[in-house]
Coordinates of C-alpha atoms and ligand atoms in Angstrom, one line a residue:
M1 CA 1.9 4.8 -39.7
A2 CA 4.8 4.9 -37.2
M3 CA 6.6 7.4 -39.5
E4 CA 3.7 9.8 -39.4
V5 CA 3.5 10.0 -35.6
R6 CA 7.2 10.5 -34.9
R7 CA 7.2 14.3 -35.3
R8 CA 3.8 15.1 -33.9
V9 CA 4.0 17.8 -31.3
P10 CA 2.3 16.9 -28.1
P11 CA -0.4 19.2 -26.6
P12 CA 0.9 21.9 -24.2
H13 CA 1.8 21.1 -20.6
G14 CA -1.1 20.2 -18.5
G15 CA -3.5 20.1 -21.5
A16 CA -5.4 16.9 -20.9
A17 CA -7.3 15.4 -23.7
P18 CA -11.0 16.0 -23.5
A19 CA -13.0 13.5 -21.5
G20 CA -14.5 10.8 -23.5
H21 CA -12.0 11.4 -26.3
H22 CA -11.0 7.7 -26.3
P23 CA -13.9 5.4 -25.8
R24 CA -11.7 2.6 -24.5
R25 CA -9.7 4.7 -22.1
R26 CA -9.4 3.0 -18.7
A27 CA -8.7 4.5 -15.3
A28 CA -5.1 5.3 -14.5
A29 CA -3.8 5.3 -10.9
G30 CA -6.0 3.7 -8.3
G31 CA -7.8 5.6 -5.6
E32 CA -10.1 8.1 -7.4
G33 CA -12.9 5.7 -8.3
E34 CA -13.0 4.3 -4.8
R35 CA -13.4 7.7 -3.3
E36 CA -16.3 8.6 -5.6
R37 CA -18.2 5.6 -4.4
V38 CA -18.8 7.1 -1.0
R39 CA -21.6 9.6 -1.1
V40 CA -22.6 12.4 1.3
Q41 CA -26.2 12.0 2.4
A42 CA -28.8 14.5 3.3
G43 CA -28.6 13.4 6.9
D44 CA -25.2 15.0 7.1
A45 CA -26.6 18.4 6.4
L46 CA -27.6 19.4 9.9
P47 CA -25.6 19.0 13.1
L48 CA -28.5 17.1 14.7
P49 CA -29.1 13.4 15.4
I50 CA -30.4 11.7 12.2
R51 CA -33.7 10.8 13.9
H52 CA -34.5 14.5 14.7
T53 CA -33.5 15.7 11.2
N54 CA -35.7 13.1 9.7
L55 CA -38.6 14.2 11.9
I56 CA -38.2 17.8 11.0
F57 CA -38.1 17.3 7.3
S58 CA -41.0 14.8 7.4
A59 CA -43.1 17.4 9.3
L60 CA -42.1 20.2 6.9
F61 CA -43.0 18.0 4.0
A62 CA -46.4 17.1 5.4
A63 CA -47.2 20.7 6.5
S64 CA -46.2 22.2 3.1
L65 CA -48.1 19.6 1.2
V66 CA -51.3 20.1 3.2
Y67 CA -51.1 23.9 3.0
L68 CA -50.5 23.9 -0.7
M69 CA -53.3 21.4 -1.4
R70 CA -55.7 23.6 0.6
R71 CA -54.6 26.7 -1.2
W72 CA -55.0 24.9 -4.5
R73 CA -58.6 23.9 -3.6
E74 CA -59.4 27.4 -2.5
K75 CA -58.0 28.9 -5.8
I76 CA -60.0 26.5 -7.9
R77 CA -63.2 27.4 -6.0
A78 CA -62.5 31.1 -6.3
S79 CA -61.4 30.7 -9.9
T80 CA -58.1 32.4 -9.1
P81 CA -55.3 31.6 -11.6
L82 CA -53.0 28.9 -10.1
H83 CA -49.7 30.6 -11.2
V84 CA -50.4 33.7 -9.0
V85 CA -48.7 32.8 -5.8
S86 CA -48.4 34.6 -2.5
L87 CA -45.2 34.9 -0.4
A88 CA -46.5 32.2 2.0
E89 CA -47.1 29.9 -1.0
I90 CA -43.6 30.5 -2.3
F91 CA -42.2 29.5 1.2
A92 CA -44.5 26.4 1.2
I93 CA -43.3 25.4 -2.3
C94 CA -39.6 25.8 -1.2
G95 CA -40.3 23.8 1.9
L96 CA -41.9 21.1 -0.1
V97 CA -39.1 20.8 -2.6
A98 CA -36.4 21.0 0.1
S99 CA -38.0 18.3 2.2
L100 CA -38.7 16.1 -0.8
I101 CA -35.0 16.3 -1.8
Y102 CA -33.9 15.5 1.7
L103 CA -36.3 12.6 2.2
L104 CA -35.5 11.2 -1.3
S105 CA -31.8 11.4 -0.8
F106 CA -31.9 9.9 2.7
F107 CA -34.3 7.0 2.2
G108 CA -34.0 6.6 -1.6
I109 CA -30.2 6.5 -1.7
A110 CA -30.0 4.3 1.5
F111 CA -32.4 1.9 -0.1
V112 CA -30.6 1.8 -3.5
Q113 CA -27.2 1.4 -1.7
S114 CA -28.5 -1.4 0.4
V115 CA -29.9 -3.1 -2.7
V116 CA -26.6 -2.6 -4.5
S117 CA -24.5 -3.6 -1.6
N118 CA -26.5 -6.8 -1.1
S119 CA -25.8 -7.8 -4.7
D120 CA -22.2 -6.7 -4.6
D121 CA -20.0 -8.8 -2.4
E122 CA -16.8 -6.8 -3.2
E123 CA -18.1 -3.4 -2.1
D124 CA -19.2 -4.5 1.4
Y125 CA -17.3 -7.7 1.7
L126 CA -16.9 -7.6 5.4
I127 CA -20.5 -7.5 6.4
D128 CA -21.9 -9.5 3.6
S129 CA -19.5 -12.4 3.8
H130 CA -20.1 -12.8 7.5
R131 CA -23.8 -12.7 6.9
A132 CA -23.5 -15.4 4.4
Q133 CA -21.3 -17.5 6.6
A134 CA -23.2 -17.0 9.8
P135 CA -26.9 -17.3 9.2
A136 CA -27.8 -17.2 12.9
P137 CA -25.0 -15.2 14.7
P138 CA -24.8 -16.2 18.3
A139 CA -25.7 -13.4 20.7
P140 CA -23.0 -12.8 23.3
A141 CA -23.9 -15.0 26.3
P142 CA -24.9 -12.8 29.3
C143 CA -23.1 -15.0 31.8
A144 CA -19.9 -14.7 29.8
L145 CA -20.3 -10.9 29.9
L146 CA -20.9 -11.0 33.6
G147 CA -17.9 -13.3 34.2
N148 CA -15.6 -10.9 32.2
P149 CA -16.6 -7.3 32.7
A150 CA -13.8 -6.2 30.3
A151 CA -15.6 -8.0 27.5
A152 CA -18.8 -6.1 28.0
P153 CA -19.5 -3.9 25.0
E154 CA -19.3 -0.2 25.6
K155 CA -22.7 1.4 26.0
M156 CA -23.5 3.2 22.8
P157 CA -25.6 6.4 22.5
E158 CA -29.1 5.7 21.3
E159 CA -28.5 7.2 17.9
D160 CA -25.4 5.0 17.4
E161 CA -27.5 2.0 18.4
E162 CA -29.9 2.7 15.6
I163 CA -27.0 3.0 13.1
V164 CA -25.4 -0.3 14.3
A165 CA -28.8 -2.0 13.9
A166 CA -29.1 -0.6 10.4
V167 CA -25.6 -1.8 9.4
V168 CA -26.3 -5.2 10.9
A169 CA -29.6 -5.4 8.9
G170 CA -27.8 -4.3 5.8
K171 CA -29.8 -1.1 5.5
I172 CA -26.7 1.1 5.7
P173 CA -23.6 -0.1 3.9
S174 CA -20.7 -0.2 6.3
Y175 CA -18.4 1.7 3.9
V176 CA -20.5 4.9 4.0
L177 CA -20.2 5.4 7.8
E178 CA -17.2 7.7 7.7
T179 CA -18.8 10.0 5.1
R180 CA -22.2 9.9 6.6
L181 CA -21.1 10.5 10.2
G182 CA -18.2 12.8 9.5
D183 CA -16.4 11.2 12.4
C184 CA -13.9 8.5 11.6
R185 CA -13.5 7.2 15.1
R186 CA -17.2 6.9 15.6
A187 CA -17.6 5.2 12.3
A188 CA -14.9 2.6 13.2
G189 CA -16.6 2.0 16.6
I190 CA -20.1 1.5 15.0
R191 CA -18.6 -0.8 12.4
R192 CA -16.8 -2.8 15.0
E193 CA -20.0 -3.1 17.1
A194 CA -21.9 -4.3 14.1
L195 CA -19.2 -6.8 13.3
R196 CA -19.3 -8.0 16.9
R197 CA -23.1 -8.6 16.7
I198 CA -22.8 -10.3 13.3
T199 CA -20.0 -12.7 14.3
G200 CA -20.4 -13.0 18.0
R201 CA -16.7 -12.4 18.4
E202 CA -15.5 -9.8 20.9
M203 CA -12.0 -9.0 19.4
D204 CA -11.0 -7.7 22.8
G205 CA -7.3 -7.7 22.0
L206 CA -7.7 -5.5 19.0
P207 CA -7.5 -1.8 20.2
L208 CA -9.9 0.7 18.8
D209 CA -8.9 3.9 20.7
G210 CA -5.5 5.6 20.4
F211 CA -5.5 5.8 16.6
D212 CA -6.2 8.7 14.2
Y213 CA -8.7 7.1 11.8
A214 CA -9.0 10.3 9.8
S215 CA -5.4 9.9 8.7
I216 CA -6.1 6.7 6.9
L217 CA -9.4 7.8 5.2
G218 CA -9.3 7.4 1.5
Q219 CA -5.6 6.6 1.5
C220 CA -4.4 3.7 3.6
C221 CA -7.2 1.4 4.8
E222 CA -11.0 1.0 4.3
L223 CA -13.6 -0.3 6.7
P224 CA -11.3 0.1 9.8
V225 CA -12.4 -1.6 13.0
G226 CA -9.2 -1.1 15.0
Y227 CA -5.4 -1.4 14.5
V228 CA -2.8 -4.1 15.0
Q229 CA 0.0 -3.4 17.4
L230 CA 3.6 -4.3 16.4
P231 CA 6.7 -3.8 18.5
V232 CA 9.4 -1.6 17.0
G233 CA 13.0 -2.4 18.0
V234 CA 15.9 -0.1 17.1
A235 CA 19.2 -1.5 16.0
G236 CA 22.2 0.8 15.7
P237 CA 24.2 2.7 15.1
L238 CA 24.7 1.6 11.5
L239 CA 27.9 3.3 10.3
L240 CA 27.2 3.8 6.6
D241 CA 28.9 6.3 4.3
S242 CA 30.3 8.1 7.3
R243 CA 26.9 8.6 8.9
R244 CA 25.3 6.9 11.9
H245 CA 21.8 5.6 11.6
Y246 CA 19.5 4.1 14.3
V247 CA 17.3 1.7 12.3
P248 CA 13.7 1.1 13.4
M249 CA 12.5 -2.5 12.8
A250 CA 8.9 -3.6 13.3
T251 CA 8.8 -7.3 13.8
T252 CA 7.5 -10.2 16.0
E253 CA 10.5 -12.4 15.2
G254 CA 12.7 -12.8 18.2
C255 CA 16.4 -12.3 17.7
L256 CA 16.0 -10.4 14.4
V257 CA 16.8 -6.9 15.8
A258 CA 19.5 -8.3 18.1
S259 CA 21.1 -10.2 15.3
T260 CA 21.1 -7.1 13.0
N261 CA 22.5 -5.1 15.9
R262 CA 25.4 -7.5 16.1
G263 CA 26.0 -7.1 12.4
F264 CA 26.0 -3.3 12.9
K265 CA 28.6 -3.6 15.7
A266 CA 30.9 -5.7 13.4
I267 CA 30.5 -3.2 10.6
A268 CA 31.2 -0.2 12.9
E269 CA 34.2 -1.8 14.6
S270 CA 35.6 -2.4 11.1
G271 CA 35.3 1.2 10.0
G272 CA 31.8 1.3 8.5
A273 CA 30.1 0.2 5.3
S274 CA 29.7 2.2 2.1
S275 CA 26.9 2.1 -0.5
V276 CA 26.2 3.2 -4.1
V277 CA 22.8 3.8 -5.8
L278 CA 23.2 2.5 -9.3
K279 CA 19.7 3.3 -10.6
D280 CA 16.6 5.0 -9.3
G281 CA 13.4 4.5 -11.4
M282 CA 9.9 3.1 -10.8
T283 CA 8.3 1.1 -13.5
R284 CA 4.8 0.5 -14.9
A285 CA 4.1 -1.7 -17.9
P286 CA 0.6 -1.5 -19.5
A287 CA -0.5 -4.4 -21.8
V288 CA -2.1 -3.4 -25.1
R289 CA -3.4 -5.6 -27.9
F290 CA -3.4 -5.0 -31.7
P291 CA -5.2 -6.8 -34.5
S292 CA -1.8 -8.3 -35.6
A293 CA 1.7 -8.8 -34.2
R294 CA 3.0 -6.6 -37.1
R295 CA 1.1 -3.7 -35.7
A296 CA 2.2 -4.4 -32.2
A297 CA 5.8 -4.4 -33.5
E298 CA 5.3 -1.1 -35.2
L299 CA 4.4 0.5 -31.8
K300 CA 7.4 -1.2 -30.2
G301 CA 9.6 0.3 -32.9
F302 CA 8.2 3.7 -32.3
L303 CA 8.5 3.6 -28.5
E304 CA 12.1 2.3 -28.6
N305 CA 13.3 4.7 -31.2
P306 CA 15.6 7.2 -29.5
A307 CA 14.3 10.0 -31.8
N308 CA 10.9 9.7 -30.2
F309 CA 12.0 9.9 -26.6
D310 CA 11.7 13.6 -26.1
T311 CA 8.1 13.6 -27.4
L312 CA 7.2 10.7 -25.1
A313 CA 8.9 12.3 -22.1
T314 CA 7.0 15.6 -22.7
V315 CA 3.7 13.8 -22.7
F316 CA 4.6 11.5 -19.8
N317 CA 6.0 14.3 -17.5
R318 CA 2.8 16.4 -17.7
S319 CA 1.1 15.0 -14.7
S320 CA 3.8 15.4 -12.0
R321 CA 6.5 17.8 -10.9
F322 CA 8.7 14.8 -9.9
G323 CA 7.9 12.0 -12.3
R324 CA 10.4 12.1 -15.2
L325 CA 10.5 9.5 -17.9
Q326 CA 13.8 7.7 -18.1
G327 CA 13.0 5.1 -20.8
V328 CA 10.7 2.5 -22.3
K329 CA 11.4 -1.2 -22.8
C330 CA 9.0 -3.4 -24.7
A331 CA 8.3 -7.1 -24.9
M332 CA 5.8 -8.9 -27.1
A333 CA 3.6 -12.0 -26.7
G334 CA 2.0 -12.6 -30.1
R335 CA -0.1 -9.5 -30.9
N336 CA 0.1 -8.3 -27.3
L337 CA 2.6 -5.6 -26.5
Y338 CA 4.0 -4.8 -23.0
M339 CA 5.7 -1.4 -22.6
R340 CA 7.8 -1.1 -19.4
F341 CA 8.0 2.7 -18.7
T342 CA 10.7 3.7 -16.1
C343 CA 10.7 7.1 -14.4
S344 CA 12.3 8.9 -11.5
T345 CA 9.8 9.7 -8.8
G346 CA 11.5 12.1 -6.3
D347 CA 11.0 11.0 -2.8
A348 CA 7.8 9.0 -3.6
M349 CA 7.9 5.3 -4.0
G350 CA 6.2 6.3 -7.2
M351 CA 3.5 3.8 -8.2
N352 CA 0.8 6.5 -8.6
M353 CA 3.2 8.9 -10.3
V354 CA 4.3 6.4 -12.9
S355 CA 0.8 5.2 -13.5
K356 CA -0.4 8.7 -14.2
G357 CA 2.4 9.3 -16.7
V358 CA 1.8 6.0 -18.4
Q359 CA -1.9 6.9 -18.8
N360 CA -0.9 10.2 -20.5
V361 CA 1.2 8.3 -23.0
L362 CA -1.6 5.8 -23.7
D363 CA -4.0 8.6 -24.4
Y364 CA -1.5 10.2 -26.7
L365 CA -0.7 7.0 -28.6
Q366 CA -4.4 6.2 -29.1
D367 CA -4.7 9.0 -31.7
D368 CA -2.0 7.5 -33.9
F369 CA -2.7 3.9 -33.1
P370 CA -6.5 3.8 -33.0
D371 CA -6.4 0.0 -33.3
M372 CA -4.5 -0.3 -30.0
D373 CA -6.7 -1.9 -27.4
V374 CA -5.5 -1.1 -23.9
I375 CA -6.0 -4.3 -21.9
S376 CA -4.6 -3.1 -18.6
I377 CA -2.6 -0.2 -17.2
S378 CA -0.5 -2.9 -15.6
G379 CA 0.4 -5.9 -17.6
N380 CA 2.7 -7.6 -15.1
F381 CA 5.9 -6.8 -17.1
C382 CA 6.3 -4.0 -14.5
S383 CA 6.5 -6.2 -12.3
D384 CA 4.9 -5.2 -9.0
K385 CA 4.7 -7.5 -5.9
K386 CA 5.5 -10.6 -7.9
S387 CA 8.8 -12.5 -8.2
A388 CA 10.1 -11.7 -11.6
A389 CA 13.4 -11.9 -13.5
I390 CA 12.8 -8.5 -15.1
N391 CA 13.3 -6.7 -11.7
W392 CA 16.3 -8.8 -10.9
I393 CA 18.0 -8.0 -14.1
E394 CA 16.8 -4.5 -15.0
G395 CA 16.1 -3.2 -11.4
R396 CA 13.0 -1.5 -10.1
G397 CA 13.0 1.4 -7.5
K398 CA 16.4 1.9 -6.2
S399 CA 19.3 -0.5 -7.3
V400 CA 21.8 -0.4 -4.5
V401 CA 25.1 -2.1 -3.7
C402 CA 26.5 -2.0 -0.2
E403 CA 29.8 -3.3 1.0
A404 CA 32.1 -3.5 4.0
V405 CA 35.5 -5.0 4.9
I406 CA 35.2 -6.8 8.2
K407 CA 38.5 -7.1 10.0
E408 CA 39.9 -10.5 11.0
E409 CA 39.8 -9.7 14.7
V410 CA 36.2 -8.5 14.5
V411 CA 35.1 -11.7 12.7
K412 CA 36.6 -13.6 15.7
K413 CA 35.6 -11.3 18.5
V414 CA 32.1 -10.1 17.5
L415 CA 31.0 -12.8 15.0
K416 CA 32.7 -15.7 16.8
T417 CA 33.8 -17.4 13.6
N418 CA 36.5 -17.1 11.0
V419 CA 36.8 -15.7 7.5
Q420 CA 37.3 -19.0 5.7
A421 CA 34.3 -20.6 7.3
L422 CA 32.1 -17.6 6.3
V423 CA 33.3 -17.6 2.7
E424 CA 32.8 -21.3 2.3
L425 CA 29.3 -21.3 3.8
N426 CA 28.3 -18.4 1.6
V427 CA 29.3 -20.3 -1.5
I428 CA 27.6 -23.5 -0.5
K429 CA 24.4 -21.9 0.9
N430 CA 23.7 -18.6 -0.7
L431 CA 25.1 -19.2 -4.1
A432 CA 25.1 -23.0 -4.9
G433 CA 22.2 -23.8 -2.5
S434 CA 20.0 -21.1 -4.0
A435 CA 21.0 -22.1 -7.5
V436 CA 19.9 -25.7 -6.7
A437 CA 16.6 -24.3 -5.4
G438 CA 16.1 -22.4 -8.7
A439 CA 16.1 -19.1 -6.7
L440 CA 15.1 -15.8 -8.5
G441 CA 17.1 -13.1 -6.7
G442 CA 17.2 -15.2 -3.5
F443 CA 20.9 -15.5 -3.2
N444 CA 21.0 -14.5 0.4
A445 CA 20.4 -15.8 3.9
H446 CA 17.4 -13.7 5.0
A447 CA 17.3 -10.3 3.3
S448 CA 13.5 -10.2 3.4
N449 CA 13.6 -10.4 7.2
I450 CA 15.3 -7.0 7.5
V451 CA 13.6 -5.4 4.5
T452 CA 10.1 -6.3 5.8
A453 CA 10.8 -5.1 9.3
I454 CA 12.1 -1.7 8.1
F455 CA 9.3 -1.4 5.5
I456 CA 6.6 -1.9 8.2
A457 CA 8.2 0.5 10.6
T458 CA 8.7 3.2 8.0
G459 CA 5.3 3.0 6.2
Q460 CA 6.5 1.3 3.0
D461 CA 4.2 -1.1 1.2
P462 CA 5.1 -4.4 2.8
A463 CA 3.9 -6.4 -0.2
Q464 CA 6.8 -4.9 -2.2
N465 CA 9.2 -6.9 -0.1
V466 CA 8.8 -9.6 -2.8
E467 CA 11.1 -7.7 -5.2
S468 CA 12.7 -5.4 -2.7
S469 CA 14.3 -8.4 -0.9
Q470 CA 16.0 -9.6 -4.1
C471 CA 19.6 -9.7 -3.0
M472 CA 22.9 -11.4 -3.8
T473 CA 25.3 -11.7 -0.9
M474 CA 28.9 -12.0 -1.8
L475 CA 31.7 -12.9 0.6
E476 CA 35.4 -13.0 -0.2
A477 CA 38.6 -13.3 1.8
I478 CA 40.9 -10.4 1.2
N479 CA 44.3 -9.0 2.5
D480 CA 45.9 -12.4 2.2
G481 CA 42.8 -14.2 3.5
K482 CA 42.8 -12.3 6.8
D483 CA 39.9 -9.9 6.3
L484 CA 36.4 -10.4 4.9
H485 CA 34.9 -8.4 2.1
I486 CA 31.1 -8.6 2.2
S487 CA 28.6 -7.0 -0.2
V488 CA 24.9 -7.1 -0.9
T489 CA 23.6 -6.3 -4.4
M490 CA 19.9 -5.3 -4.3
P491 CA 18.4 -4.2 -7.6
S492 CA 14.8 -3.5 -6.6
I493 CA 14.5 -1.6 -3.3
E494 CA 11.1 0.2 -3.6
V495 CA 10.9 2.9 -0.9
G496 CA 9.5 6.4 -0.5
T497 CA 9.4 9.0 2.2
V498 CA 6.2 10.7 1.0
G499 CA 2.8 9.3 0.1
G500 CA 1.1 6.1 1.2
G501 CA 1.7 4.9 4.8
T502 CA 4.7 7.2 5.3
Q503 CA 2.5 10.0 6.5
L504 CA 0.9 8.1 9.4
A505 CA 2.1 9.2 12.8
S506 CA 4.1 6.1 13.9
Q507 CA 5.7 5.5 10.5
S508 CA 6.5 9.1 10.1
A509 CA 8.3 9.1 13.5
C510 CA 10.4 6.2 12.4
L511 CA 11.3 8.0 9.2
D512 CA 12.2 11.0 11.4
L513 CA 14.5 8.9 13.5
L514 CA 16.4 8.1 10.3
G515 CA 16.4 11.8 9.2
V516 CA 14.4 11.1 6.1
K517 CA 10.9 12.2 7.0
G518 CA 8.9 13.6 4.1
A519 CA 10.1 15.4 0.9
N520 CA 13.7 16.6 0.6
R521 CA 13.2 20.2 -0.7
E522 CA 16.8 20.9 -1.7
S523 CA 17.3 17.7 -3.5
P524 CA 14.1 15.8 -4.3
G525 CA 14.6 12.1 -4.2
S526 CA 17.6 12.1 -1.8
N527 CA 15.5 11.1 1.2
A528 CA 14.1 8.1 -0.5
R529 CA 17.6 7.1 -1.9
L530 CA 19.1 7.5 1.6
L531 CA 16.4 5.2 3.0
A532 CA 17.2 2.6 0.3
T533 CA 20.9 2.7 1.3
V534 CA 20.0 2.2 4.9
V535 CA 17.8 -0.8 4.0
A536 CA 20.8 -2.2 2.1
G537 CA 23.2 -1.5 5.0
A538 CA 20.9 -3.2 7.4
V539 CA 20.6 -6.2 5.1
L540 CA 24.4 -6.3 5.0
A541 CA 24.5 -6.5 8.8
G542 CA 21.7 -9.1 8.9
E543 CA 23.5 -11.3 6.4
L544 CA 26.8 -11.0 8.2
S545 CA 25.3 -11.9 11.5
L546 CA 23.1 -14.9 10.4
I547 CA 25.8 -16.4 8.2
S548 CA 28.2 -16.1 11.1
A549 CA 25.8 -17.8 13.5
Q550 CA 25.4 -20.6 11.0
A551 CA 29.1 -20.9 10.4
A552 CA 29.8 -20.9 14.1
G553 CA 27.1 -23.6 14.6
H554 CA 28.8 -25.6 11.9
L555 CA 32.1 -25.2 13.7
V556 CA 30.6 -26.4 16.9
Q557 CA 29.3 -29.5 15.2
S558 CA 32.7 -30.0 13.6
H559 CA 34.4 -29.8 16.9
M560 CA 31.9 -32.2 18.4
K561 CA 32.5 -34.6 15.5
Y562 CA 36.3 -34.4 15.0
N563 CA 37.8 -33.1 18.2
R564 CA 36.1 -35.1 20.9
S565 CA 36.7 -38.7 22.0
S566 CA 33.9 -41.2 21.6
R567 CA 33.6 -41.1 25.4
D568 CA 33.1 -37.4 25.3
M569 CA 30.5 -37.8 22.6
S570 CA 28.4 -40.3 24.6
K571 CA 28.7 -37.9 27.6
A572 CA 27.5 -35.0 25.4
A573 CA 24.6 -37.2 24.2
E574 CA 23.7 -37.9 27.9
E575 CA 23.8 -34.2 28.7
A576 CA 21.4 -33.5 25.8
D577 CA 19.0 -36.2 26.9
R578 CA 18.9 -35.1 30.5
P579 CA 15.7 -33.1 31.3
K580 CA 16.3 -29.4 31.5
K581 CA 15.9 -27.7 34.8
C582 CA 13.4 -25.2 33.8
Ligands
LIG601 P1 3.3 7.3 -5.0 O1 3.5 7.8 -6.4 O2 4.4 6.7 -4.3 O3 2.1 6.4 -4.9 P2 1.8 9.6 -4.0 O4 1.3 10.0 -5.4 O5 0.8 9.1 -3.1 O6 3.0 8.6 -4.1 O7 2.6 10.8 -3.3 C1 3.4 11.6 -4.0 C2 2.9 13.0 -3.8 O8 3.8 13.8 -3.1 C3 2.7 13.7 -5.2 O9 1.5 14.4 -5.2 C4 3.9 14.6 -5.3 O10 3.6 15.8 -6.0 C5 4.1 15.0 -3.8 N1 5.5 15.4 -3.5 C6 5.9 16.4 -2.8 N2 7.2 16.5 -2.7 C7 7.7 15.4 -3.3 C8 9.0 14.9 -3.5 N3 10.1 15.5 -3.0 N4 9.1 13.8 -4.2 C9 8.1 13.1 -4.7 N5 6.8 13.6 -4.5 C10 6.6 14.7 -3.8

């Protein structure tokens, strides 16, 4: 079987297989199905308040019906054939049909949606779960509102009041508000007011205004009721590969930006850091099942045979200008086969891109392996947002190594410690300590602190910090033990400068600060790769600074223990016990 398919020529570029060709075909990249679920309703047709539109169409319906019934009765009395219609009757029929369509689509769909949404917790989770948990939502106490005018809800226009009441009653599903109203800010305000009435919680601290809700529609966040504010600090300059970067970090952890900044200073005063990108490829690994392990192994053999690579690449590459297949690596569990596809993705982080390419290949393979049952487009051998050895060993996204030589005097002056203490601490903590803990890619002090802060500031997927923070920090004494060589090896930095949250205003501004906003037209992929090296450079600085602080703390304790007399120690203890002034 495998021999037969090897030389089969794939369909021409862009020629998708006909719909329904494979009965078991499952959806590829996420997003499309979610968007289809939201329907435009007849109420959106006219730029009038819903109440008025409903009145107009109800009146039209009644008038047309009465007129046509009368005409019908008259024709029967006069024995006139029913199919002979006057112009007025044609208008009346059109009016009847139009108003019927309107009324059915407005009330009928709203009714069906409310029935469906009541029975489907996932689709309208927010409203339904609260309704289930709070059978008798407390109304906001009038005295509380009087006592705190800021907490008083904004007076809503009458028509919005009606919609809020319908959402609270479950008659209008909350998730259709954006499409139904055509105004994302208004939809968020109505949803929030409905939530306030259901839960009795004001959520005063969560801002509603000052955010472009249209920019997240269908892409970044569903059912919005506001936005969370996060401070963004800037550390820098990071002198990396002879360029200076000012690095935005969104965090609520005190000292993190300052500590990274200190690391940047040490790096800059030592002449800068340098980086190398070893690999650049996003992965997706569907899981398929065969009737037997033998058949699964046949497909494995086919996919991993270098002679078939060009065919697979042609099929895979059809759906994107930037997604280019690099290779396929397979693993088996009984009769289940996991195929880890790796592809370059230009400046996109690439999950959508790789998923679409993988779906092309699955569709293609199904013809020659009809007994292949696609269990899931993602079978966790990818492995996305989970701690996994495959990413640590093979890499995912950008695999980067960043290094610097920190001069002896800088270690003393800026980092307030010495090379020997740093090297020793790194071995005991980051290497041996992490080994004792059974760490998987966690051979570092706090890489995820820096990765996550930069990810949030620049619109990356923060959940991918799981694998993106995998890092081994190495410290060595060089130049006769005087200077420090530090490196961070990070095999799975998953970043992009287009798509997802990168296009939102704040995140886009942070990317702009780094000079990597959007797509790089001259050299697609170089913006995302540069961002990955900046992440690694910032991690290098963060490691340097924290390890130094801990080494210095260790030194202080050593001083206290070995260099002071017992009298001094008791004095020190007294000092520590004395109540602090402030
Ligand atoms: P992801 O695959 O990371 O989920 P998206 O599919 O949301 O990203 O966004 C990538 C989109 O941006 C694609 O439609 C792609 O064609 C487009 N694009 C434009 N320029 C580039 C570029 N330089 N690199 C990657 N994608 C690009």
